[in-house]
């Protein structure tokens, strides 16, 4: 076998089980079939050869006996006739009767006479001393036998028969052909059988391989489900058992790890993070505060008189209280903030993502601190017993460049002591400046509430003019007349009222007052045409009942809705625009006008702007201020005017202080103005005086 073919066989045998089995079955069956076929053919060939030799001998013997009488009578013709009839046997190639001298006396056909008359085979007959039966030729094609003819003891001649073996050869060829076919079928069947067995074997093995791979990739719940009882089934069962044992030990390990982790990082009584975990989170919070530029805060909380409770009612009661405090604290904070228990009755709340400005961040921390104080002040139910407790809170802020963690905790702790000394049930900031800011805000908020009750708010009116300086209406601007603070402008208190929600009642008051004034003007012919613009804060507009409030103010005062103009700001567009459009449309249906205040300073998406049912754009005063000296501002103002005209809106410029500004604005097509050039915001009486003065004929 050539080397390459051998290699190929080895290669084939080394492949999958299916291939190995198929090859083995095919080779084995091929060898067996070959051996068997070879044996059968050999045996059959020998048998047929012998059989044909016997047939030839028997026929020769019979003919020798039958020829005696013809030869004795010397009737060669009769003999010839007899031979011709015998020669019809298809196996017979020839039959000859020879005389003692080897001369042909009769032959199966005449052509043979010449052929064998002097052939070397016949000559061999004459050379024998004693005449007896002989086989002259015995090969694959022919058996040639000679039988002496005797009359008594007298030797008369020979019968020679050529028995052809063509039929024997045909038989053997047929047997061989059938052997091949049978062998082919046997090999095919063996291959099919091998494939079937290999399929069954490898299906099970493949599943085991799949399971092993899945386990290798980290899947722990996969198992082999073969449902067979052979060795592969037993192997699968063993593997499953091994995986179960592994999974159980892994679960045990994880549980132990979890327990260790929990002991290391959590407080077992309240399940809150402990000091170690807090420090870890604080470290992260400080890093992320540096990245986001947002401040964070630590609130150090200590229960007032906890020791007394412990001493009088026992530690179990103390533990119950601590658990309830823990769950109340968790409810006070947002997701992402941390409540930790440092030990004893000390808790820390860590806030993240507060405002960038220290003052605002302090206010946010304070708000949560107050919420915590309020929540912890509510009565507790300790094993059926009612208990009241208060707490003291120290607050410190942190950002990227502040101190070590230890220092931070110390600061919060110190602030907490200050709260205790200040009489408990309160909070204190570590930073005295922050404390001042927060206290001032708290005072301002209190004053604002009081101011609202005591009617300290007044409205100032600033005229809005047309291109001929005629008054078309006024914007009402809020002022706070505080007995000690004096006249306070809205920039100083509106932000806080928005934060605290005070803007809602204050804004309502502004709206009611403006509508009442509008109604009063409506009753006098010379003021009936005037409009009033009212500033509406986002928080006010956002209320679900805003539309109803406006309509009620109009109805109660009897003011003409078509003279009321609501000033909205672009920051409103951060909200759900569909809802804004809905509210505006409802009011518009009653005739209310809308102006977009401070236009150009905020987030104005033109696509939204297009959809708002506006009447007017108000160019912000920051563009008007330098409109005559700054080419950029001039370009912005021109663009706003063009945009307004394009959208079919009115446009008004605010903060117009000089005639140069007014002239420029007129030149770009702006025909409405508001600003100190035409009049400062003034109290109502003064504004009405102005109306009279302007109307008086010069
Ligand atoms: P705003 O609505 O843009 O009002 C225009 C501000 O520009 C007013 O300040 C007005 O006094 C000032 N101003 C008018 N003409 C000129 C001028 O020629 N030069 C300069 N430098 N300033 C001029 P004010 O009254 O201090 O109001 C400030 C902001 O407070 C208002 O801005 C408005 O956003 C808010 N605000 C005022 N009243 C109310 C109110 O009743 N409700 C709400 N939500 N906000 C109000
Ligand atoms: Mg305004
Ligand atoms: Mg404005």
Short mmCIF file of N, CA and C in Angstrom, two decimals, residues 259-393:
data_model
loop_
_atom_site.label_atom_id
_atom_site.label_comp_id
_atom_site.label_asym_id
_atom_site.label_seq_id
_atom_site.Cartn_x
_atom_site.Cartn_y
_atom_site.Cartn_z
N UNK A 259 -21.69 36.20 54.63
CA UNK A 259 -21.78 36.41 56.07
C UNK A 259 -20.59 37.26 56.54
N UNK A 260 -19.43 36.89 56.01
CA UNK A 260 -18.22 37.64 56.40
C UNK A 260 -18.35 39.09 55.96
N UNK A 261 -18.80 39.26 54.70
CA UNK A 261 -18.97 40.61 54.15
C UNK A 261 -19.96 41.42 54.98
N UNK A 262 -21.05 40.75 55.30
CA UNK A 262 -22.08 41.44 56.06
C UNK A 262 -21.56 41.83 57.44
N UNK A 263 -20.78 40.91 58.05
CA UNK A 263 -20.22 41.25 59.37
C UNK A 263 -19.21 42.39 59.24
N UNK A 264 -18.48 42.38 58.12
CA UNK A 264 -17.42 43.37 57.96
C UNK A 264 -17.97 44.75 57.60
N UNK A 265 -19.09 44.80 56.86
CA UNK A 265 -19.53 46.09 56.33
C UNK A 265 -20.90 46.56 56.81
N UNK A 266 -21.62 45.69 57.52
CA UNK A 266 -22.96 46.10 57.95
C UNK A 266 -23.12 45.96 59.46
N UNK A 267 -24.01 46.78 59.96
CA UNK A 267 -24.30 46.75 61.38
C UNK A 267 -25.33 45.64 61.62
N UNK A 268 -25.02 44.67 62.45
CA UNK A 268 -25.93 43.53 62.57
C UNK A 268 -27.30 43.91 63.16
N UNK A 269 -27.38 44.94 63.96
CA UNK A 269 -28.66 45.29 64.58
C UNK A 269 -29.62 45.95 63.59
N UNK A 270 -29.12 46.93 62.86
CA UNK A 270 -30.02 47.70 61.98
C UNK A 270 -29.87 47.32 60.51
N UNK A 271 -28.86 46.51 60.20
CA UNK A 271 -28.54 46.13 58.81
C UNK A 271 -28.14 47.34 57.96
N UNK A 272 -27.81 48.42 58.61
CA UNK A 272 -27.30 49.59 57.87
C UNK A 272 -25.80 49.40 57.64
N UNK A 273 -25.23 50.10 56.63
CA UNK A 273 -23.77 50.08 56.49
C UNK A 273 -23.11 50.54 57.79
N UNK A 274 -21.96 49.97 58.11
CA UNK A 274 -21.25 50.39 59.32
C UNK A 274 -20.19 51.44 58.97
N UNK A 275 -19.35 51.76 59.95
CA UNK A 275 -18.38 52.83 59.73
C UNK A 275 -17.44 52.50 58.56
N UNK A 276 -17.02 51.22 58.48
CA UNK A 276 -16.08 50.85 57.42
C UNK A 276 -16.70 51.10 56.03
N UNK A 277 -17.94 50.66 55.89
CA UNK A 277 -18.64 50.84 54.61
C UNK A 277 -18.84 52.33 54.32
N UNK A 278 -19.19 53.11 55.37
CA UNK A 278 -19.41 54.54 55.18
C UNK A 278 -18.14 55.20 54.65
N UNK A 279 -17.01 54.82 55.27
CA UNK A 279 -15.74 55.43 54.86
C UNK A 279 -15.45 55.10 53.40
N UNK A 280 -15.74 53.85 53.04
CA UNK A 280 -15.54 53.41 51.66
C UNK A 280 -16.40 54.26 50.70
N UNK A 281 -17.67 54.42 51.05
CA UNK A 281 -18.58 55.17 50.17
C UNK A 281 -18.23 56.64 50.14
N UNK A 282 -17.77 57.14 51.29
CA UNK A 282 -17.40 58.55 51.38
C UNK A 282 -16.22 58.84 50.45
N UNK A 283 -15.29 57.87 50.43
CA UNK A 283 -14.13 58.02 49.55
C UNK A 283 -14.60 58.16 48.09
N UNK A 284 -15.51 57.27 47.68
CA UNK A 284 -16.04 57.34 46.31
C UNK A 284 -16.79 58.65 46.08
N UNK A 285 -17.61 59.03 47.07
CA UNK A 285 -18.43 60.23 46.92
C UNK A 285 -17.55 61.46 46.71
N UNK A 286 -16.42 61.49 47.43
CA UNK A 286 -15.54 62.67 47.30
C UNK A 286 -14.92 62.71 45.90
N UNK A 287 -14.56 61.54 45.39
CA UNK A 287 -13.98 61.49 44.04
C UNK A 287 -15.03 61.93 43.02
N UNK A 288 -16.24 61.39 43.15
CA UNK A 288 -17.25 61.71 42.13
C UNK A 288 -17.72 63.15 42.28
N UNK A 289 -17.64 63.70 43.49
CA UNK A 289 -17.98 65.11 43.67
C UNK A 289 -16.99 65.98 42.89
N UNK A 290 -15.72 65.54 42.84
CA UNK A 290 -14.72 66.27 42.06
C UNK A 290 -15.05 66.23 40.59
N UNK A 291 -15.57 65.08 40.14
CA UNK A 291 -15.85 64.91 38.72
C UNK A 291 -17.12 65.67 38.31
N UNK A 292 -18.16 65.59 39.16
CA UNK A 292 -19.45 66.17 38.76
C UNK A 292 -19.58 67.62 39.20
N UNK A 293 -18.59 68.08 40.02
CA UNK A 293 -18.64 69.45 40.55
C UNK A 293 -19.90 69.70 41.35
N UNK A 294 -20.38 68.66 42.00
CA UNK A 294 -21.53 68.84 42.87
C UNK A 294 -21.09 68.53 44.30
N UNK A 295 -21.63 69.29 45.23
CA UNK A 295 -21.22 69.12 46.62
C UNK A 295 -21.94 67.93 47.23
N UNK A 296 -21.39 67.47 48.37
CA UNK A 296 -22.05 66.43 49.14
C UNK A 296 -22.14 66.91 50.58
N UNK A 297 -22.87 66.18 51.41
CA UNK A 297 -22.97 66.60 52.81
C UNK A 297 -22.97 65.38 53.71
N UNK A 298 -22.41 65.58 54.91
CA UNK A 298 -22.49 64.55 55.95
C UNK A 298 -23.38 65.08 57.06
N UNK A 299 -24.38 64.31 57.43
CA UNK A 299 -25.25 64.68 58.55
C UNK A 299 -24.96 63.71 59.68
N UNK A 300 -24.42 64.24 60.75
CA UNK A 300 -24.09 63.39 61.89
C UNK A 300 -25.27 63.46 62.86
N UNK A 301 -25.92 62.33 63.10
CA UNK A 301 -27.16 62.34 63.87
C UNK A 301 -26.95 61.59 65.19
N UNK A 302 -27.33 62.23 66.26
CA UNK A 302 -27.21 61.59 67.57
C UNK A 302 -28.54 61.74 68.29
N UNK A 303 -29.02 60.62 68.85
CA UNK A 303 -30.32 60.69 69.53
C UNK A 303 -30.16 61.39 70.87
N UNK A 304 -31.10 62.27 71.20
CA UNK A 304 -31.03 62.95 72.50
C UNK A 304 -31.56 61.98 73.57
N UNK A 305 -30.87 61.93 74.70
CA UNK A 305 -31.32 61.14 75.86
C UNK A 305 -31.47 59.65 75.60
N UNK A 306 -30.66 59.12 74.68
CA UNK A 306 -30.78 57.68 74.41
C UNK A 306 -30.31 56.87 75.61
N UNK A 307 -29.29 57.40 76.28
CA UNK A 307 -28.71 56.67 77.40
C UNK A 307 -29.77 56.44 78.49
N UNK A 308 -30.58 57.47 78.70
CA UNK A 308 -31.61 57.36 79.73
C UNK A 308 -32.58 56.23 79.40
N UNK A 309 -32.98 56.15 78.14
CA UNK A 309 -33.90 55.09 77.73
C UNK A 309 -33.27 53.73 77.99
N UNK A 310 -32.02 53.59 77.59
CA UNK A 310 -31.31 52.33 77.79
C UNK A 310 -31.24 51.95 79.25
N UNK A 311 -30.92 52.95 80.09
CA UNK A 311 -30.74 52.67 81.52
C UNK A 311 -32.06 52.36 82.21
N UNK A 312 -33.12 53.03 81.78
CA UNK A 312 -34.39 52.83 82.50
C UNK A 312 -35.18 51.66 81.93
N UNK A 313 -35.26 51.55 80.61
CA UNK A 313 -36.13 50.51 80.04
C UNK A 313 -35.35 49.28 79.55
N UNK A 314 -34.04 49.35 79.57
CA UNK A 314 -33.24 48.18 79.19
C UNK A 314 -32.77 48.26 77.74
N UNK A 315 -31.75 47.41 77.48
CA UNK A 315 -31.11 47.44 76.16
C UNK A 315 -32.03 46.97 75.04
N UNK A 316 -32.95 46.05 75.38
CA UNK A 316 -33.84 45.55 74.32
C UNK A 316 -34.68 46.67 73.75
N UNK A 317 -35.17 47.53 74.65
CA UNK A 317 -35.96 48.68 74.19
C UNK A 317 -35.07 49.61 73.36
N UNK A 318 -33.84 49.80 73.87
CA UNK A 318 -32.89 50.65 73.14
C UNK A 318 -32.68 50.11 71.73
N UNK A 319 -32.51 48.79 71.62
CA UNK A 319 -32.30 48.18 70.29
C UNK A 319 -33.50 48.40 69.39
N UNK A 320 -34.69 48.25 69.97
CA UNK A 320 -35.90 48.46 69.18
C UNK A 320 -35.95 49.88 68.63
N UNK A 321 -35.62 50.85 69.49
CA UNK A 321 -35.65 52.24 69.06
C UNK A 321 -34.65 52.46 67.92
N UNK A 322 -33.43 51.90 68.09
CA UNK A 322 -32.40 52.08 67.06
C UNK A 322 -32.86 51.51 65.72
N UNK A 323 -33.55 50.38 65.78
CA UNK A 323 -34.02 49.77 64.52
C UNK A 323 -35.07 50.67 63.85
N UNK A 324 -35.94 51.23 64.67
CA UNK A 324 -36.98 52.09 64.08
C UNK A 324 -36.37 53.39 63.54
N UNK A 325 -35.39 53.91 64.28
CA UNK A 325 -34.71 55.12 63.80
C UNK A 325 -34.07 54.83 62.44
N UNK A 326 -33.41 53.65 62.36
CA UNK A 326 -32.73 53.29 61.11
C UNK A 326 -33.73 53.29 59.95
N UNK A 327 -34.89 52.67 60.14
CA UNK A 327 -35.81 52.59 59.00
C UNK A 327 -36.41 53.96 58.68
N UNK A 328 -36.59 54.82 59.70
CA UNK A 328 -37.08 56.17 59.40
C UNK A 328 -36.04 56.96 58.61
N UNK A 329 -34.78 56.80 58.98
CA UNK A 329 -33.71 57.53 58.27
C UNK A 329 -33.67 57.12 56.80
N UNK A 330 -33.78 55.82 56.58
CA UNK A 330 -33.72 55.34 55.20
C UNK A 330 -34.85 55.96 54.38
N UNK A 331 -36.01 56.13 55.02
CA UNK A 331 -37.15 56.69 54.29
C UNK A 331 -36.96 58.19 53.97
N UNK A 332 -36.08 58.86 54.73
CA UNK A 332 -35.88 60.30 54.53
C UNK A 332 -34.99 60.63 53.34
N UNK A 333 -34.21 59.65 52.88
CA UNK A 333 -33.20 59.99 51.87
C UNK A 333 -33.57 59.47 50.50
N UNK A 334 -32.85 59.99 49.50
CA UNK A 334 -33.09 59.53 48.13
C UNK A 334 -32.28 58.26 47.90
N UNK A 335 -32.63 57.55 46.85
CA UNK A 335 -31.86 56.38 46.47
C UNK A 335 -30.47 56.88 46.06
N UNK A 336 -29.45 56.18 46.49
CA UNK A 336 -28.10 56.63 46.13
C UNK A 336 -27.42 57.33 47.29
N UNK A 337 -28.21 57.91 48.21
CA UNK A 337 -27.61 58.46 49.42
C UNK A 337 -27.40 57.32 50.42
N UNK A 338 -26.61 57.59 51.46
CA UNK A 338 -26.26 56.51 52.38
C UNK A 338 -26.67 56.85 53.81
N UNK A 339 -27.23 55.86 54.50
CA UNK A 339 -27.42 55.98 55.95
C UNK A 339 -26.54 54.93 56.58
N UNK A 340 -25.73 55.33 57.55
CA UNK A 340 -24.87 54.36 58.22
C UNK A 340 -25.03 54.50 59.72
N UNK A 341 -24.74 53.39 60.42
CA UNK A 341 -24.73 53.50 61.89
C UNK A 341 -23.28 53.36 62.32
N UNK A 342 -22.81 54.38 63.07
CA UNK A 342 -21.42 54.35 63.50
C UNK A 342 -21.25 53.52 64.75
N UNK A 343 -22.34 53.34 65.48
CA UNK A 343 -22.26 52.63 66.76
C UNK A 343 -23.11 53.39 67.74
N UNK A 344 -23.52 52.71 68.82
CA UNK A 344 -24.35 53.37 69.83
C UNK A 344 -25.57 54.00 69.18
N UNK A 345 -25.81 55.27 69.55
CA UNK A 345 -26.97 55.95 68.96
C UNK A 345 -26.53 56.96 67.92
N UNK A 346 -25.37 56.73 67.29
CA UNK A 346 -24.85 57.66 66.30
C UNK A 346 -25.07 57.14 64.88
N UNK A 347 -25.71 57.97 64.09
CA UNK A 347 -25.95 57.61 62.69
C UNK A 347 -25.35 58.70 61.81
N UNK A 348 -25.01 58.34 60.57
CA UNK A 348 -24.54 59.35 59.63
C UNK A 348 -25.33 59.19 58.32
N UNK A 349 -25.81 60.32 57.82
CA UNK A 349 -26.44 60.31 56.51
C UNK A 349 -25.49 61.01 55.55
N UNK A 350 -25.18 60.35 54.45
CA UNK A 350 -24.31 60.99 53.46
C UNK A 350 -25.13 61.33 52.22
N UNK A 351 -25.13 62.62 51.87
CA UNK A 351 -25.89 63.07 50.69
C UNK A 351 -24.93 63.35 49.56
N UNK A 352 -25.33 63.00 48.34
CA UNK A 352 -24.47 63.26 47.19
C UNK A 352 -25.24 64.04 46.14
N UNK A 353 -24.50 64.63 45.21
CA UNK A 353 -25.13 65.30 44.06
C UNK A 353 -25.91 66.54 44.45
N UNK A 354 -25.46 67.24 45.49
CA UNK A 354 -26.14 68.50 45.85
C UNK A 354 -25.69 69.60 44.88
N UNK A 355 -26.22 70.81 45.09
CA UNK A 355 -25.94 71.91 44.17
C UNK A 355 -24.45 72.26 44.18
N UNK A 356 -24.03 72.91 43.11
CA UNK A 356 -22.64 73.31 42.99
C UNK A 356 -22.33 74.47 43.95
N UNK A 357 -23.25 75.44 44.02
CA UNK A 357 -23.06 76.60 44.90
C UNK A 357 -23.18 76.18 46.36
N UNK A 358 -22.22 76.62 47.18
CA UNK A 358 -22.21 76.21 48.58
C UNK A 358 -23.51 76.59 49.29
N UNK A 359 -23.97 77.81 49.03
CA UNK A 359 -25.19 78.27 49.71
C UNK A 359 -26.37 77.37 49.38
N UNK A 360 -26.51 77.04 48.10
CA UNK A 360 -27.63 76.19 47.69
C UNK A 360 -27.48 74.78 48.26
N UNK A 361 -26.23 74.27 48.21
CA UNK A 361 -26.00 72.92 48.75
C UNK A 361 -26.34 72.89 50.23
N UNK A 362 -25.94 73.96 50.95
CA UNK A 362 -26.22 74.01 52.39
C UNK A 362 -27.73 74.01 52.61
N UNK A 363 -28.45 74.76 51.76
CA UNK A 363 -29.89 74.81 51.92
C UNK A 363 -30.51 73.43 51.69
N UNK A 364 -29.98 72.72 50.68
CA UNK A 364 -30.52 71.37 50.41
C UNK A 364 -30.25 70.44 51.58
N UNK A 365 -29.00 70.51 52.10
CA UNK A 365 -28.65 69.64 53.22
C UNK A 365 -29.52 69.98 54.42
N UNK A 366 -29.75 71.27 54.60
CA UNK A 366 -30.55 71.68 55.75
C UNK A 366 -31.98 71.15 55.63
N UNK A 367 -32.51 71.24 54.39
CA UNK A 367 -33.89 70.77 54.18
C UNK A 367 -34.00 69.30 54.57
N UNK A 368 -33.00 68.50 54.15
CA UNK A 368 -33.07 67.07 54.50
C UNK A 368 -32.86 66.89 56.00
N UNK A 369 -31.95 67.70 56.57
CA UNK A 369 -31.73 67.65 58.02
C UNK A 369 -33.03 67.91 58.77
N UNK A 370 -33.79 68.90 58.31
CA UNK A 370 -35.06 69.23 58.99
C UNK A 370 -36.06 68.07 58.83
N UNK A 371 -36.02 67.49 57.62
CA UNK A 371 -36.92 66.36 57.38
C UNK A 371 -36.58 65.22 58.35
N UNK A 372 -35.26 64.98 58.54
CA UNK A 372 -34.81 63.92 59.45
C UNK A 372 -35.26 64.24 60.87
N UNK A 373 -35.05 65.51 61.29
CA UNK A 373 -35.45 65.91 62.65
C UNK A 373 -36.94 65.63 62.85
N UNK A 374 -37.74 66.06 61.86
CA UNK A 374 -39.19 65.89 61.96
C UNK A 374 -39.56 64.42 62.05
N UNK A 375 -38.92 63.62 61.19
CA UNK A 375 -39.26 62.20 61.15
C UNK A 375 -38.88 61.50 62.46
N UNK A 376 -37.70 61.86 63.01
CA UNK A 376 -37.26 61.19 64.25
C UNK A 376 -38.03 61.70 65.47
N UNK A 377 -38.65 62.86 65.34
CA UNK A 377 -39.43 63.41 66.46
C UNK A 377 -40.78 62.73 66.64
N UNK A 378 -41.27 62.12 65.58
CA UNK A 378 -42.59 61.49 65.68
C UNK A 378 -42.55 60.36 66.70
N UNK A 379 -43.65 60.13 67.42
CA UNK A 379 -43.65 59.13 68.49
C UNK A 379 -43.33 57.72 67.99
N UNK A 380 -42.68 56.95 68.87
CA UNK A 380 -42.33 55.55 68.55
C UNK A 380 -43.21 54.61 69.35
N UNK A 381 -43.37 53.43 68.84
CA UNK A 381 -44.11 52.38 69.53
C UNK A 381 -43.10 51.28 69.84
N UNK A 382 -42.68 51.20 71.13
CA UNK A 382 -41.64 50.23 71.47
C UNK A 382 -42.28 49.13 72.32
N UNK A 383 -42.50 47.99 71.74
CA UNK A 383 -43.12 46.85 72.43
C UNK A 383 -44.38 47.29 73.17
N UNK A 384 -45.24 47.98 72.44
CA UNK A 384 -46.52 48.38 73.02
C UNK A 384 -46.44 49.64 73.87
N UNK A 385 -45.25 50.19 74.01
CA UNK A 385 -45.07 51.37 74.85
C UNK A 385 -44.76 52.58 73.96
N UNK A 386 -45.42 53.69 74.22
CA UNK A 386 -45.20 54.88 73.41
C UNK A 386 -43.94 55.60 73.89
N UNK A 387 -43.14 56.03 72.93
CA UNK A 387 -41.90 56.69 73.33
C UNK A 387 -41.65 57.90 72.44
N UNK A 388 -41.20 58.98 73.06
CA UNK A 388 -40.91 60.20 72.30
C UNK A 388 -39.41 60.42 72.35
N UNK A 389 -38.83 60.75 71.20
CA UNK A 389 -37.39 60.97 71.20
C UNK A 389 -37.05 62.11 70.24
N UNK A 390 -36.00 62.81 70.54
CA UNK A 390 -35.55 63.85 69.62
C UNK A 390 -34.11 63.56 69.24
N UNK A 391 -33.57 64.35 68.32
CA UNK A 391 -32.18 64.10 67.92
C UNK A 391 -31.49 65.43 67.62
N UNK A 392 -30.18 65.36 67.60
CA UNK A 392 -29.38 66.54 67.25
C UNK A 392 -28.55 66.19 66.02
N UNK A 393 -28.45 67.16 65.11
CA UNK A 393 -27.76 66.87 63.85
C UNK A 393 -26.66 67.89 63.58
#
